[in-house]
Amino acid sequence: MRRPFLPRNLVLSVALFIVVLVVGVAGFVLEGLTPVDAVFTTVSAVTTVGYTPSRPLSSPAKIFATFLILGGVGTGLYVLGSLTDFLVEGGLHGSWRERKLWRELNKLKDHYIVSGFGRVGQRVATQLTDAGMPFVVVDTNPETIKIAQDRGLLYFEGDATSDVVLEAVGVKRAQALLACSDSDVKNVYMTLSARSLNESLYIVARAGDPDAEQKLYAAGASRVVSPYVMAGNRMAHLAVQPMVADYVDVMVRGHNLGFQIEERVVPHGSPLSGQTVGEIRHGQLAGGHVLAIERDSALVTDVNDDLTVVAGDRVLIAGTPSQLKNFDATAT
């Protein structure tokens, strides 16, 4: 997909100027001038340099030349004005920035699309940045787009319910879409549009109203999150079992324990396929742990060393950074 980088009035003015030149050359050729003389005479007329044709012009040709001079001067001033506006408004810088943006968008692959850059979307962007994941922010609000720009994030100003916008941000190459809008209706439409364009896309959608949860799942969401439900559960856990809540936080972040919990998908052709959990723990994980396996949408939490891993499994693993690095290096 391409997008014009020059303003419409500048393109139109240049097109009109070219039309005037073509008409002028054609008119002088019909008058009997050679093509070279016709071109030279036309350019001389529209630039008003006062060149005299190689032979006297007929009366109709003089009238034609008069209108040609007027048309050339008028369109020339139009081009000059449009070009001045383009430069004064930062057109060159804006054009360069847009070209850079589109180059970066076209390079995205296996990335995340954060649609809606309010408080939830900004928090999501922070988490993805900390995790080193590639992502693009999509929003229609110029103020939130300015926030993304100031933070140095890749962004696209547009409505993510539109197929054109989703294709522009590489939805067919993306790994996941996070529908973070504060409008349940928008999130439903985003989910429908994204699912129709990419059947394998992982979609996490925000639901403000509990009734919207089922609609989002019906639209194709992989997971639905309600900030209010999550906040309520979190507050209850902190009040009733604060130690459990704190321990889970530390386990997920992993910063204070020296190890991390992450998930991986076993690709087809991977050496992991056909191996047991015990073999993976002592081999690719170099002493790390397999905590859970998701297979055919069913979560297996009672993982023992005899369980065989197959292609397509989503594996939850825990280990030190070096163990996880060794796992990634030997699992493909």
mmCIF file of C-alpha atoms in Angstrom, residues 105 112-118 135-141 144-145 148 154-162 165-166 168-170 177-178 180-181 190:
data_model
loop_
_atom_site.group_PDB
_atom_site.id
_atom_site.type_symbol
_atom_site.label_atom_id
_atom_site.label_comp_id
_atom_site.label_asym_id
_atom_site.label_seq_id
_atom_site.Cartn_x
_atom_site.Cartn_y
_atom_site.Cartn_z
ATOM 1 C CA LEU A 105 5.917 -0.196 8.896
ATOM 2 C CA TYR A 112 2.184 -6.338 17.985
ATOM 3 C CA ILE A 113 -0.491 -3.804 17.080
ATOM 4 C CA VAL A 114 -1.635 -1.626 19.988
ATOM 5 C CA SER A 115 -4.952 -0.118 18.925
ATOM 6 C CA GLY A 116 -6.076 2.683 21.207
ATOM 7 C CA PHE A 117 -3.432 4.673 23.054
ATOM 8 C CA GLY A 118 -5.270 5.806 26.153
ATOM 9 C CA PHE A 135 4.949 -2.939 18.025
ATOM 10 C CA VAL A 136 3.041 -0.103 16.386
ATOM 11 C CA VAL A 137 0.517 2.215 18.022
ATOM 12 C CA VAL A 138 -2.715 3.005 16.147
ATOM 13 C CA ASP A 139 -5.094 5.767 17.201
ATOM 14 C CA THR A 140 -7.267 8.501 15.718
ATOM 15 C CA ASN A 141 -6.678 11.056 18.469
ATOM 16 C CA THR A 144 -2.423 10.562 22.003
ATOM 17 C CA ILE A 145 -0.517 10.188 18.742
ATOM 18 C CA ALA A 148 3.458 8.201 21.117
ATOM 19 C CA LEU A 154 6.260 3.723 15.966
ATOM 20 C CA TYR A 155 2.742 5.008 15.337
ATOM 21 C CA PHE A 156 0.034 5.301 12.706
ATOM 22 C CA GLU A 157 -2.779 7.839 12.884
ATOM 23 C CA GLY A 158 -5.920 6.095 11.702
ATOM 24 C CA ASP A 159 -9.010 4.099 12.636
ATOM 25 C CA ALA A 160 -8.136 0.465 13.323
ATOM 26 C CA THR A 161 -11.692 -0.620 12.527
ATOM 27 C CA SER A 162 -10.799 0.044 8.880
ATOM 28 C CA VAL A 165 -5.545 0.969 8.222
ATOM 29 C CA LEU A 166 -5.023 -2.561 9.541
ATOM 30 C CA ALA A 168 -1.147 -0.451 6.504
ATOM 31 C CA VAL A 169 0.200 -1.509 9.910
ATOM 32 C CA GLY A 170 0.871 -5.055 8.688
ATOM 33 C CA LEU A 177 -3.486 -7.260 18.105
ATOM 34 C CA LEU A 178 -4.318 -5.582 21.402
ATOM 35 C CA CYS A 180 -7.289 -1.220 23.961
ATOM 36 C CA SER A 181 -9.948 1.325 23.013
ATOM 37 C CA MET A 190 -11.454 -3.983 15.391
#
